[in-house]
């Protein structure tokens, strides 16, 4: 079995090659299936938004003897029958209850009911609420942030690579990452909070970095090839992806390990929900971003360029020369 260095050298020289471009139809079918499936998941299992987006009332029972969640649900519904509640244990010792927004009188009564149910002093039950207008504003700002990020990304990549086709391939790759990551969140029942949105924007930046590294190598290869190249355009793109494969894998592993550690510590040790939200979105996004760069963005760029008249004519000459060489042999 070859060592990692030997494996990397074989990829760089072309001795070993994975058909990222050659089998792009298969990769595109898989990508489309993942995107469509991710987009349909919320229809089956609606996306869970945190109270910051939906608005509502929140109660925290500090260090009760029992952490039974049904106790909280029964206490809330004894005051407001049929009230929708979401109960979670925070930091392994507190009980947090989220409900629809309540009036001041209902908030006081629910606080007292929770204190009685858990056998704690009323002062150990804190309450807060977030109005629907504030939640709507958070949602609007998040969408604006995403739109501005994508627009600036397209513009900067177009200027840097001097072609809109690389920008388009990169943007489609970013959207692929975003849709699949949100689909994973909905399927697993994870809650989307402002911290998770920050994580989404962070993984888009990571995906952009990974894509830029690969595209830079593609530009280098295709620029050096020129008219006398013995490789088809798609082959040059595929070689560039293989040449950066080890780097992409290493970067993803190095980035995923500390994020995974933060996720584990935040979720199981500290019980810090904000740490869990942001690290979870980044961890999932890193894995999806690596896949998207290799199997979606790079092959898609090759597809965009191959039908250009100049490249199409050059590829035809290369195929003709190969055909003649095989006949002579």
PDB file of C-alpha atoms in Angstrom:
ATOM      1  CA  UNK A   1       0.000   0.000   0.000  1.00  0.00           C
ATOM      2  CA  UNK A   2       1.530   3.346  -1.055  1.00  0.00           C
ATOM      3  CA  UNK A   3       2.343   5.930   1.586  1.00  0.00           C
ATOM      4  CA  UNK A   4       0.440   9.229   1.772  1.00  0.00           C
ATOM      5  CA  UNK A   5       3.372  11.046   0.150  1.00  0.00           C
ATOM      6  CA  UNK A   6       3.529   8.534  -2.676  1.00  0.00           C
ATOM      7  CA  UNK A   7      -0.226   8.686  -3.098  1.00  0.00           C
ATOM      8  CA  UNK A   8      -0.071  12.484  -3.303  1.00  0.00           C
ATOM      9  CA  UNK A   9       2.780  12.362  -5.831  1.00  0.00           C
ATOM     10  CA  UNK A  10       0.835   9.898  -7.987  1.00  0.00           C
ATOM     11  CA  UNK A  11      -2.186  12.199  -7.948  1.00  0.00           C
ATOM     12  CA  UNK A  12      -0.066  15.235  -8.815  1.00  0.00           C
ATOM     13  CA  UNK A  13       1.696  13.509 -11.724  1.00  0.00           C
ATOM     14  CA  UNK A  14      -1.500  11.957 -13.059  1.00  0.00           C
ATOM     15  CA  UNK A  15      -0.337   8.368 -12.459  1.00  0.00           C
ATOM     16  CA  UNK A  16      -3.357   7.952 -10.161  1.00  0.00           C
ATOM     17  CA  UNK A  17      -6.508   9.805 -11.095  1.00  0.00           C
ATOM     18  CA  UNK A  18     -10.087   9.906  -9.877  1.00  0.00           C
ATOM     19  CA  UNK A  19     -12.673  10.704 -12.591  1.00  0.00           C
ATOM     20  CA  UNK A  20     -14.208  13.841 -11.089  1.00  0.00           C
ATOM     21  CA  UNK A  21     -14.862  15.237 -14.580  1.00  0.00           C
ATOM     22  CA  UNK A  22     -15.093  11.986 -16.517  1.00  0.00           C
ATOM     23  CA  UNK A  23     -18.022  10.716 -14.432  1.00  0.00           C
ATOM     24  CA  UNK A  24     -19.617  14.085 -13.811  1.00  0.00           C
ATOM     25  CA  UNK A  25     -23.046  12.876 -14.967  1.00  0.00           C
ATOM     26  CA  UNK A  26     -23.091  10.439 -12.063  1.00  0.00           C
ATOM     27  CA  UNK A  27     -21.896  13.125  -9.623  1.00  0.00           C
ATOM     28  CA  UNK A  28     -24.476  15.598 -10.929  1.00  0.00           C
ATOM     29  CA  UNK A  29     -27.287  13.045 -10.568  1.00  0.00           C
ATOM     30  CA  UNK A  30     -26.208  12.384  -6.973  1.00  0.00           C
ATOM     31  CA  UNK A  31     -25.913  16.131  -6.291  1.00  0.00           C
ATOM     32  CA  UNK A  32     -29.367  16.843  -7.743  1.00  0.00           C
ATOM     33  CA  UNK A  33     -30.848  13.991  -5.711  1.00  0.00           C
ATOM     34  CA  UNK A  34     -29.251  15.354  -2.528  1.00  0.00           C
ATOM     35  CA  UNK A  35     -30.422  18.911  -3.209  1.00  0.00           C
ATOM     36  CA  UNK A  36     -33.974  17.884  -4.132  1.00  0.00           C
ATOM     37  CA  UNK A  37     -34.138  15.534  -1.161  1.00  0.00           C
ATOM     38  CA  UNK A  38     -32.833  18.258   1.169  1.00  0.00           C
ATOM     39  CA  UNK A  39     -35.359  20.743  -0.230  1.00  0.00           C
ATOM     40  CA  UNK A  40     -38.218  18.272   0.319  1.00  0.00           C
ATOM     41  CA  UNK A  41     -37.226  17.360   3.881  1.00  0.00           C
ATOM     42  CA  UNK A  42     -38.866  20.498   5.408  1.00  0.00           C
ATOM     43  CA  UNK A  43     -42.180  19.436   3.813  1.00  0.00           C
ATOM     44  CA  UNK A  44     -42.031  16.204   5.793  1.00  0.00           C
ATOM     45  CA  UNK A  45     -40.244  17.474   8.879  1.00  0.00           C
ATOM     46  CA  UNK A  46     -40.531  21.279   9.215  1.00  0.00           C
ATOM     47  CA  UNK A  47     -37.403  23.251  10.053  1.00  0.00           C
ATOM     48  CA  UNK A  48     -37.141  24.066  13.746  1.00  0.00           C
ATOM     49  CA  UNK A  49     -36.454  27.769  14.330  1.00  0.00           C
ATOM     50  CA  UNK A  50     -35.312  29.110  17.674  1.00  0.00           C
ATOM     51  CA  UNK A  51     -37.299  31.589  19.714  1.00  0.00           C
ATOM     52  CA  UNK A  52     -35.136  34.428  18.342  1.00  0.00           C
ATOM     53  CA  UNK A  53     -36.803  33.888  14.947  1.00  0.00           C
ATOM     54  CA  UNK A  54     -40.328  32.913  15.949  1.00  0.00           C
ATOM     55  CA  UNK A  55     -40.791  35.049  19.046  1.00  0.00           C
ATOM     56  CA  UNK A  56     -42.340  33.738  22.267  1.00  0.00           C
ATOM     57  CA  UNK A  57     -41.827  33.365  26.013  1.00  0.00           C
ATOM     58  CA  UNK A  58     -38.972  31.538  27.704  1.00  0.00           C
ATOM     59  CA  UNK A  59     -38.680  30.243  31.265  1.00  0.00           C
ATOM     60  CA  UNK A  60     -35.600  28.802  32.958  1.00  0.00           C
ATOM     61  CA  UNK A  61     -35.886  26.708  36.108  1.00  0.00           C
ATOM     62  CA  UNK A  62     -32.517  26.813  37.847  1.00  0.00           C
ATOM     63  CA  UNK A  63     -31.115  23.583  39.311  1.00  0.00           C
ATOM     64  CA  UNK A  64     -34.332  21.701  40.188  1.00  0.00           C
ATOM     65  CA  UNK A  65     -34.056  18.300  41.878  1.00  0.00           C
ATOM     66  CA  UNK A  66     -35.839  16.674  38.940  1.00  0.00           C
ATOM     67  CA  UNK A  67     -35.108  17.319  35.262  1.00  0.00           C
ATOM     68  CA  UNK A  68     -38.284  15.623  34.044  1.00  0.00           C
ATOM     69  CA  UNK A  69     -39.455  17.510  30.945  1.00  0.00           C
ATOM     70  CA  UNK A  70     -43.068  16.378  31.141  1.00  0.00           C
ATOM     71  CA  UNK A  71     -43.357  18.142  34.494  1.00  0.00           C
ATOM     72  CA  UNK A  72     -42.699  21.467  32.750  1.00  0.00           C
ATOM     73  CA  UNK A  73     -45.210  20.749  30.000  1.00  0.00           C
ATOM     74  CA  UNK A  74     -47.933  19.874  32.495  1.00  0.00           C
ATOM     75  CA  UNK A  75     -47.183  22.997  34.565  1.00  0.00           C
ATOM     76  CA  UNK A  76     -47.464  25.310  31.566  1.00  0.00           C
ATOM     77  CA  UNK A  77     -50.666  23.691  30.292  1.00  0.00           C
ATOM     78  CA  UNK A  78     -52.244  23.896  33.734  1.00  0.00           C
ATOM     79  CA  UNK A  79     -52.168  27.679  33.276  1.00  0.00           C
ATOM     80  CA  UNK A  80     -52.607  27.912  29.484  1.00  0.00           C
ATOM     81  CA  UNK A  81     -54.381  24.745  28.262  1.00  0.00           C
ATOM     82  CA  UNK A  82     -53.115  23.528  24.882  1.00  0.00           C
ATOM     83  CA  UNK A  83     -50.062  25.802  24.912  1.00  0.00           C
ATOM     84  CA  UNK A  84     -47.249  24.606  22.642  1.00  0.00           C
ATOM     85  CA  UNK A  85     -44.135  23.989  24.710  1.00  0.00           C
ATOM     86  CA  UNK A  86     -40.548  23.044  24.010  1.00  0.00           C
ATOM     87  CA  UNK A  87     -38.592  21.776  26.986  1.00  0.00           C
ATOM     88  CA  UNK A  88     -34.838  21.120  27.046  1.00  0.00           C
ATOM     89  CA  UNK A  89     -32.242  20.528  29.736  1.00  0.00           C
ATOM     90  CA  UNK A  90     -29.508  23.192  29.719  1.00  0.00           C
ATOM     91  CA  UNK A  91     -26.000  22.652  31.118  1.00  0.00           C
ATOM     92  CA  UNK A  92     -27.166  19.368  32.587  1.00  0.00           C
ATOM     93  CA  UNK A  93     -28.814  21.070  35.556  1.00  0.00           C
ATOM     94  CA  UNK A  94     -31.382  23.668  34.404  1.00  0.00           C
ATOM     95  CA  UNK A  95     -34.707  23.210  32.637  1.00  0.00           C
ATOM     96  CA  UNK A  96     -35.576  25.663  29.867  1.00  0.00           C
ATOM     97  CA  UNK A  97     -39.151  26.008  28.643  1.00  0.00           C
ATOM     98  CA  UNK A  98     -40.160  27.862  25.484  1.00  0.00           C
ATOM     99  CA  UNK A  99     -43.771  28.665  24.645  1.00  0.00           C
ATOM    100  CA  UNK A 100     -45.836  30.961  22.485  1.00  0.00           C
ATOM    101  CA  UNK A 101     -45.752  34.562  23.665  1.00  0.00           C
ATOM    102  CA  UNK A 102     -47.853  35.059  26.784  1.00  0.00           C
ATOM    103  CA  UNK A 103     -49.351  38.017  28.562  1.00  0.00           C
ATOM    104  CA  UNK A 104     -47.740  39.459  31.695  1.00  0.00           C
ATOM    105  CA  UNK A 105     -50.342  37.774  33.913  1.00  0.00           C
ATOM    106  CA  UNK A 106     -49.889  34.391  32.207  1.00  0.00           C
ATOM    107  CA  UNK A 107     -46.103  34.715  32.438  1.00  0.00           C
ATOM    108  CA  UNK A 108     -46.304  35.272  36.200  1.00  0.00           C
ATOM    109  CA  UNK A 109     -48.731  32.381  36.682  1.00  0.00           C
ATOM    110  CA  UNK A 110     -46.620  29.989  34.568  1.00  0.00           C
ATOM    111  CA  UNK A 111     -43.501  30.966  36.521  1.00  0.00           C
ATOM    112  CA  UNK A 112     -45.266  30.189  39.787  1.00  0.00           C
ATOM    113  CA  UNK A 113     -46.624  26.898  38.389  1.00  0.00           C
ATOM    114  CA  UNK A 114     -43.140  25.825  37.295  1.00  0.00           C
ATOM    115  CA  UNK A 115     -41.659  26.720  40.680  1.00  0.00           C
ATOM    116  CA  UNK A 116     -44.346  24.684  42.453  1.00  0.00           C
ATOM    117  CA  UNK A 117     -44.011  21.727  40.065  1.00  0.00           C
ATOM    118  CA  UNK A 118     -40.247  21.505  40.473  1.00  0.00           C
ATOM    119  CA  UNK A 119     -40.202  22.386  44.154  1.00  0.00           C
ATOM    120  CA  UNK A 120     -37.978  25.454  43.838  1.00  0.00           C
ATOM    121  CA  UNK A 121     -38.257  29.035  45.035  1.00  0.00           C
ATOM    122  CA  UNK A 122     -40.113  31.342  42.571  1.00  0.00           C
ATOM    123  CA  UNK A 123     -36.955  33.458  42.362  1.00  0.00           C
ATOM    124  CA  UNK A 124     -35.218  30.442  40.788  1.00  0.00           C
ATOM    125  CA  UNK A 125     -37.526  30.670  37.779  1.00  0.00           C
ATOM    126  CA  UNK A 126     -36.556  33.416  35.332  1.00  0.00           C
ATOM    127  CA  UNK A 127     -38.638  34.497  32.376  1.00  0.00           C
ATOM    128  CA  UNK A 128     -38.130  36.528  29.223  1.00  0.00           C
ATOM    129  CA  UNK A 129     -39.913  37.049  25.945  1.00  0.00           C
ATOM    130  CA  UNK A 130     -39.081  38.026  22.395  1.00  0.00           C
ATOM    131  CA  UNK A 131     -41.672  39.826  20.307  1.00  0.00           C
ATOM    132  CA  UNK A 132     -42.550  38.694  16.761  1.00  0.00           C
ATOM    133  CA  UNK A 133     -41.285  41.984  15.303  1.00  0.00           C
ATOM    134  CA  UNK A 134     -37.794  41.359  16.687  1.00  0.00           C
ATOM    135  CA  UNK A 135     -37.815  37.789  15.339  1.00  0.00           C
ATOM    136  CA  UNK A 136     -38.937  39.030  11.934  1.00  0.00           C
ATOM    137  CA  UNK A 137     -36.109  41.579  11.934  1.00  0.00           C
ATOM    138  CA  UNK A 138     -33.543  38.857  12.753  1.00  0.00           C
ATOM    139  CA  UNK A 139     -34.834  36.729   9.871  1.00  0.00           C
ATOM    140  CA  UNK A 140     -34.714  39.644   7.460  1.00  0.00           C
ATOM    141  CA  UNK A 141     -31.176  40.598   8.460  1.00  0.00           C
ATOM    142  CA  UNK A 142     -30.014  36.971   8.080  1.00  0.00           C
ATOM    143  CA  UNK A 143     -31.425  36.740   4.548  1.00  0.00           C
ATOM    144  CA  UNK A 144     -29.883  40.091   3.615  1.00  0.00           C
ATOM    145  CA  UNK A 145     -26.526  38.916   4.958  1.00  0.00           C
ATOM    146  CA  UNK A 146     -26.716  35.763   2.839  1.00  0.00           C
ATOM    147  CA  UNK A 147     -27.733  37.673  -0.310  1.00  0.00           C
ATOM    148  CA  UNK A 148     -24.944  40.243   0.097  1.00  0.00           C
ATOM    149  CA  UNK A 149     -22.395  37.478   0.743  1.00  0.00           C
ATOM    150  CA  UNK A 150     -23.359  35.607  -2.446  1.00  0.00           C
ATOM    151  CA  UNK A 151     -23.402  38.794  -4.550  1.00  0.00           C
ATOM    152  CA  UNK A 152     -19.958  39.895  -3.349  1.00  0.00           C
ATOM    153  CA  UNK A 153     -18.628  36.359  -3.836  1.00  0.00           C
ATOM    154  CA  UNK A 154     -19.780  36.294  -7.456  1.00  0.00           C
ATOM    155  CA  UNK A 155     -18.285  39.716  -8.159  1.00  0.00           C
ATOM    156  CA  UNK A 156     -14.923  39.046  -6.465  1.00  0.00           C
ATOM    157  CA  UNK A 157     -14.475  35.657  -8.142  1.00  0.00           C
ATOM    158  CA  UNK A 158     -15.363  37.101 -11.541  1.00  0.00           C
ATOM    159  CA  UNK A 159     -12.717  39.801 -11.090  1.00  0.00           C
ATOM    160  CA  UNK A 160     -10.086  37.414  -9.712  1.00  0.00           C
ATOM    161  CA  UNK A 161     -10.520  34.642 -12.291  1.00  0.00           C
ATOM    162  CA  UNK A 162     -11.541  36.979 -15.127  1.00  0.00           C
ATOM    163  CA  UNK A 163     -14.496  34.798 -16.094  1.00  0.00           C
ATOM    164  CA  UNK A 164     -18.089  34.650 -14.904  1.00  0.00           C
ATOM    165  CA  UNK A 165     -18.196  30.892 -15.496  1.00  0.00           C
ATOM    166  CA  UNK A 166     -15.949  30.164 -12.532  1.00  0.00           C
ATOM    167  CA  UNK A 167     -18.077  32.508 -10.433  1.00  0.00           C
ATOM    168  CA  UNK A 168     -21.262  30.749 -11.531  1.00  0.00           C
ATOM    169  CA  UNK A 169     -19.808  27.289 -10.785  1.00  0.00           C
ATOM    170  CA  UNK A 170     -18.603  28.467  -7.361  1.00  0.00           C
ATOM    171  CA  UNK A 171     -21.970  30.051  -6.474  1.00  0.00           C
ATOM    172  CA  UNK A 172     -23.859  26.909  -7.488  1.00  0.00           C
ATOM    173  CA  UNK A 173     -21.446  24.937  -5.310  1.00  0.00           C
ATOM    174  CA  UNK A 174     -22.123  27.300  -2.380  1.00  0.00           C
ATOM    175  CA  UNK A 175     -25.893  26.980  -2.808  1.00  0.00           C
ATOM    176  CA  UNK A 176     -25.475  23.210  -2.947  1.00  0.00           C
ATOM    177  CA  UNK A 177     -23.643  23.346   0.397  1.00  0.00           C
ATOM    178  CA  UNK A 178     -26.277  25.605   1.967  1.00  0.00           C
ATOM    179  CA  UNK A 179     -29.315  23.580   0.842  1.00  0.00           C
ATOM    180  CA  UNK A 180     -27.855  20.221   1.891  1.00  0.00           C
ATOM    181  CA  UNK A 181     -26.688  21.568   5.270  1.00  0.00           C
ATOM    182  CA  UNK A 182     -30.138  23.035   6.005  1.00  0.00           C
ATOM    183  CA  UNK A 183     -31.683  19.734   4.854  1.00  0.00           C
ATOM    184  CA  UNK A 184     -29.485  17.821   7.318  1.00  0.00           C
ATOM    185  CA  UNK A 185     -30.584  20.231  10.065  1.00  0.00           C
ATOM    186  CA  UNK A 186     -34.258  19.675   9.274  1.00  0.00           C
ATOM    187  CA  UNK A 187     -33.892  15.890   8.972  1.00  0.00           C
ATOM    188  CA  UNK A 188     -32.062  15.584  12.294  1.00  0.00           C
ATOM    189  CA  UNK A 189     -34.445  17.998  14.022  1.00  0.00           C
ATOM    190  CA  UNK A 190     -31.698  20.485  14.885  1.00  0.00           C
ATOM    191  CA  UNK A 191     -32.867  23.991  15.733  1.00  0.00           C
ATOM    192  CA  UNK A 192     -31.787  26.901  13.566  1.00  0.00           C
ATOM    193  CA  UNK A 193     -30.719  29.800  15.772  1.00  0.00           C
ATOM    194  CA  UNK A 194     -28.766  33.018  15.110  1.00  0.00           C
ATOM    195  CA  UNK A 195     -25.618  31.114  16.132  1.00  0.00           C
ATOM    196  CA  UNK A 196     -26.429  28.451  13.530  1.00  0.00           C
ATOM    197  CA  UNK A 197     -26.871  31.169  10.875  1.00  0.00           C
ATOM    198  CA  UNK A 198     -23.419  32.513  11.760  1.00  0.00           C
ATOM    199  CA  UNK A 199     -22.167  28.955  11.319  1.00  0.00           C
ATOM    200  CA  UNK A 200     -23.827  28.728   7.891  1.00  0.00           C
ATOM    201  CA  UNK A 201     -22.093  31.917   6.737  1.00  0.00           C
ATOM    202  CA  UNK A 202     -18.806  30.584   8.128  1.00  0.00           C
ATOM    203  CA  UNK A 203     -19.024  27.311   6.188  1.00  0.00           C
ATOM    204  CA  UNK A 204     -19.887  29.232   3.026  1.00  0.00           C
ATOM    205  CA  UNK A 205     -16.649  31.150   3.533  1.00  0.00           C
ATOM    206  CA  UNK A 206     -14.803  27.855   4.073  1.00  0.00           C
ATOM    207  CA  UNK A 207     -16.387  26.373   0.940  1.00  0.00           C
ATOM    208  CA  UNK A 208     -15.364  29.477  -0.994  1.00  0.00           C
ATOM    209  CA  UNK A 209     -11.766  29.102   0.208  1.00  0.00           C
ATOM    210  CA  UNK A 210     -11.627  25.430  -0.802  1.00  0.00           C
ATOM    211  CA  UNK A 211     -13.178  26.172  -4.191  1.00  0.00           C
ATOM    212  CA  UNK A 212     -10.776  29.064  -4.822  1.00  0.00           C
ATOM    213  CA  UNK A 213      -7.756  26.841  -4.140  1.00  0.00           C
ATOM    214  CA  UNK A 214      -8.986  24.214  -6.608  1.00  0.00           C
ATOM    215  CA  UNK A 215     -10.010  26.783  -9.227  1.00  0.00           C
ATOM    216  CA  UNK A 216      -6.649  28.523  -8.970  1.00  0.00           C
ATOM    217  CA  UNK A 217      -4.936  25.234  -9.859  1.00  0.00           C
ATOM    218  CA  UNK A 218      -7.412  24.694 -12.694  1.00  0.00           C
ATOM    219  CA  UNK A 219      -6.602  28.122 -14.095  1.00  0.00           C
ATOM    220  CA  UNK A 220      -2.892  27.391 -13.815  1.00  0.00           C
ATOM    221  CA  UNK A 221      -3.211  24.088 -15.671  1.00  0.00           C
ATOM    222  CA  UNK A 222      -5.505  25.315 -18.414  1.00  0.00           C
ATOM    223  CA  UNK A 223      -3.438  28.482 -18.955  1.00  0.00           C
ATOM    224  CA  UNK A 224      -0.186  26.536 -19.268  1.00  0.00           C
ATOM    225  CA  UNK A 225      -1.710  24.017 -21.679  1.00  0.00           C
ATOM    226  CA  UNK A 226      -2.201  26.473 -24.524  1.00  0.00           C
ATOM    227  CA  UNK A 227      -2.947  25.362 -28.072  1.00  0.00           C
ATOM    228  CA  UNK A 228      -0.210  22.691 -28.111  1.00  0.00           C
ATOM    229  CA  UNK A 229      -1.562  20.774 -25.134  1.00  0.00           C
ATOM    230  CA  UNK A 230      -1.913  17.009 -25.401  1.00  0.00           C
ATOM    231  CA  UNK A 231      -4.731  17.023 -22.832  1.00  0.00           C
ATOM    232  CA  UNK A 232      -8.404  17.717 -23.374  1.00  0.00           C
ATOM    233  CA  UNK A 233      -9.780  20.661 -21.403  1.00  0.00           C
ATOM    234  CA  UNK A 234     -11.756  18.326 -19.164  1.00  0.00           C
ATOM    235  CA  UNK A 235      -8.624  16.268 -18.523  1.00  0.00           C
ATOM    236  CA  UNK A 236      -6.713  19.382 -17.469  1.00  0.00           C
ATOM    237  CA  UNK A 237      -9.504  20.298 -15.058  1.00  0.00           C
ATOM    238  CA  UNK A 238      -9.597  16.759 -13.685  1.00  0.00           C
ATOM    239  CA  UNK A 239      -5.813  16.748 -13.206  1.00  0.00           C
ATOM    240  CA  UNK A 240      -6.018  20.012 -11.247  1.00  0.00           C
ATOM    241  CA  UNK A 241      -8.701  18.591  -8.947  1.00  0.00           C
ATOM    242  CA  UNK A 242      -6.606  15.477  -8.333  1.00  0.00           C
ATOM    243  CA  UNK A 243      -3.510  17.598  -7.699  1.00  0.00           C
ATOM    244  CA  UNK A 244      -5.331  19.503  -4.941  1.00  0.00           C
ATOM    245  CA  UNK A 245      -7.225  16.467  -3.592  1.00  0.00           C
ATOM    246  CA  UNK A 246      -4.816  15.656  -0.768  1.00  0.00           C
ATOM    247  CA  UNK A 247      -4.732  19.311   0.261  1.00  0.00           C
ATOM    248  CA  UNK A 248      -8.535  19.478   0.292  1.00  0.00           C
ATOM    249  CA  UNK A 249      -8.783  16.338   2.412  1.00  0.00           C
ATOM    250  CA  UNK A 250      -6.072  17.462   4.830  1.00  0.00           C
ATOM    251  CA  UNK A 251      -7.621  20.927   5.172  1.00  0.00           C
ATOM    252  CA  UNK A 252     -11.052  19.429   5.836  1.00  0.00           C
ATOM    253  CA  UNK A 253      -9.735  17.006   8.450  1.00  0.00           C
ATOM    254  CA  UNK A 254      -7.684  19.689  10.192  1.00  0.00           C
ATOM    255  CA  UNK A 255     -10.690  22.030  10.222  1.00  0.00           C
ATOM    256  CA  UNK A 256     -13.226  19.370  11.259  1.00  0.00           C
ATOM    257  CA  UNK A 257     -11.279  17.972  14.226  1.00  0.00           C
ATOM    258  CA  UNK A 258     -11.245  21.123  16.422  1.00  0.00           C
ATOM    259  CA  UNK A 259     -14.810  21.973  15.403  1.00  0.00           C
ATOM    260  CA  UNK A 260     -15.847  18.434  16.370  1.00  0.00           C
ATOM    261  CA  UNK A 261     -14.089  18.908  19.714  1.00  0.00           C
ATOM    262  CA  UNK A 262     -15.963  22.180  20.327  1.00  0.00           C
ATOM    263  CA  UNK A 263     -19.214  20.447  19.361  1.00  0.00           C
ATOM    264  CA  UNK A 264     -18.576  17.598  21.809  1.00  0.00           C
ATOM    265  CA  UNK A 265     -17.555  19.908  24.649  1.00  0.00           C
ATOM    266  CA  UNK A 266     -20.399  22.333  24.015  1.00  0.00           C
ATOM    267  CA  UNK A 267     -23.080  19.647  23.731  1.00  0.00           C
ATOM    268  CA  UNK A 268     -22.058  17.034  26.272  1.00  0.00           C
ATOM    269  CA  UNK A 269     -19.793  18.765  28.766  1.00  0.00           C
ATOM    270  CA  UNK A 270     -20.691  22.431  29.135  1.00  0.00           C
ATOM    271  CA  UNK A 271     -24.223  22.198  27.762  1.00  0.00           C
ATOM    272  CA  UNK A 272     -23.623  25.513  25.986  1.00  0.00           C
ATOM    273  CA  UNK A 273     -26.318  25.729  23.344  1.00  0.00           C
ATOM    274  CA  UNK A 274     -24.734  28.579  21.365  1.00  0.00           C
ATOM    275  CA  UNK A 275     -21.471  26.605  21.058  1.00  0.00           C
ATOM    276  CA  UNK A 276     -23.405  23.536  19.952  1.00  0.00           C
ATOM    277  CA  UNK A 277     -25.402  25.449  17.329  1.00  0.00           C
ATOM    278  CA  UNK A 278     -22.471  27.175  15.663  1.00  0.00           C
ATOM    279  CA  UNK A 279     -20.084  24.201  15.822  1.00  0.00           C
ATOM    280  CA  UNK A 280     -22.709  21.770  14.526  1.00  0.00           C
ATOM    281  CA  UNK A 281     -23.467  23.877  11.452  1.00  0.00           C
ATOM    282  CA  UNK A 282     -19.742  24.338  10.751  1.00  0.00           C
ATOM    283  CA  UNK A 283     -18.960  20.633  11.235  1.00  0.00           C
ATOM    284  CA  UNK A 284     -21.698  19.495   8.850  1.00  0.00           C
ATOM    285  CA  UNK A 285     -20.858  22.296   6.409  1.00  0.00           C
ATOM    286  CA  UNK A 286     -17.141  21.432   6.223  1.00  0.00           C
ATOM    287  CA  UNK A 287     -17.939  17.889   5.120  1.00  0.00           C
ATOM    288  CA  UNK A 288     -20.533  19.018   2.576  1.00  0.00           C
ATOM    289  CA  UNK A 289     -18.291  21.849   1.280  1.00  0.00           C
ATOM    290  CA  UNK A 290     -15.418  19.460   0.540  1.00  0.00           C
ATOM    291  CA  UNK A 291     -17.745  17.163  -1.389  1.00  0.00           C
ATOM    292  CA  UNK A 292     -19.315  20.058  -3.277  1.00  0.00           C
ATOM    293  CA  UNK A 293     -16.003  21.540  -4.449  1.00  0.00           C
ATOM    294  CA  UNK A 294     -14.712  18.223  -5.799  1.00  0.00           C
ATOM    295  CA  UNK A 295     -17.872  16.700  -7.246  1.00  0.00           C
ATOM    296  CA  UNK A 296     -19.998  19.733  -8.184  1.00  0.00           C
ATOM    297  CA  UNK A 297     -18.144  23.035  -8.663  1.00  0.00           C
ATOM    298  CA  UNK A 298     -15.072  21.802 -10.585  1.00  0.00           C
ATOM    299  CA  UNK A 299     -16.915  19.420 -12.968  1.00  0.00           C
ATOM    300  CA  UNK A 300     -19.568  22.090 -13.528  1.00  0.00           C
ATOM    301  CA  UNK A 301     -16.912  24.633 -14.548  1.00  0.00           C
ATOM    302  CA  UNK A 302     -15.503  22.127 -17.044  1.00  0.00           C
ATOM    303  CA  UNK A 303     -19.000  21.652 -18.485  1.00  0.00           C
ATOM    304  CA  UNK A 304     -19.459  25.419 -18.838  1.00  0.00           C
ATOM    305  CA  UNK A 305     -16.186  25.818 -20.764  1.00  0.00           C
ATOM    306  CA  UNK A 306     -15.983  22.740 -23.001  1.00  0.00           C
ATOM    307  CA  UNK A 307     -18.490  24.001 -25.556  1.00  0.00           C
ATOM    308  CA  UNK A 308     -16.611  27.235 -26.209  1.00  0.00           C
ATOM    309  CA  UNK A 309     -15.673  27.233 -29.954  1.00  0.00           C
ATOM    310  CA  UNK A 310     -11.916  27.596 -29.363  1.00  0.00           C
ATOM    311  CA  UNK A 311     -11.747  24.853 -26.739  1.00  0.00           C
ATOM    312  CA  UNK A 312     -14.108  22.631 -28.686  1.00  0.00           C
ATOM    313  CA  UNK A 313     -11.902  22.909 -31.801  1.00  0.00           C
ATOM    314  CA  UNK A 314      -8.730  22.203 -29.783  1.00  0.00           C
ATOM    315  CA  UNK A 315     -10.278  19.148 -28.121  1.00  0.00           C
ATOM    316  CA  UNK A 316     -11.377  17.882 -31.551  1.00  0.00           C
ATOM    317  CA  UNK A 317      -7.793  18.170 -32.850  1.00  0.00           C
ATOM    318  CA  UNK A 318      -6.468  16.277 -29.819  1.00  0.00           C
ATOM    319  CA  UNK A 319      -9.013  13.487 -30.287  1.00  0.00           C
ATOM    320  CA  UNK A 320      -8.159  13.279 -33.992  1.00  0.00           C
ATOM    321  CA  UNK A 321      -4.434  13.086 -33.237  1.00  0.00           C
ATOM    322  CA  UNK A 322      -5.061  10.333 -30.677  1.00  0.00           C
ATOM    323  CA  UNK A 323      -7.182   8.432 -33.153  1.00  0.00           C
ATOM    324  CA  UNK A 324      -4.454   8.593 -35.807  1.00  0.00           C
ATOM    325  CA  UNK A 325      -1.804   7.515 -33.293  1.00  0.00           C
ATOM    326  CA  UNK A 326      -3.851   4.480 -32.250  1.00  0.00           C
ATOM    327  CA  UNK A 327      -4.381   3.464 -35.899  1.00  0.00           C
ATOM    328  CA  UNK A 328      -0.638   3.726 -36.650  1.00  0.00           C
ATOM    329  CA  UNK A 329       0.183   1.572 -33.642  1.00  0.00           C
TER     330      UNK A 329
END
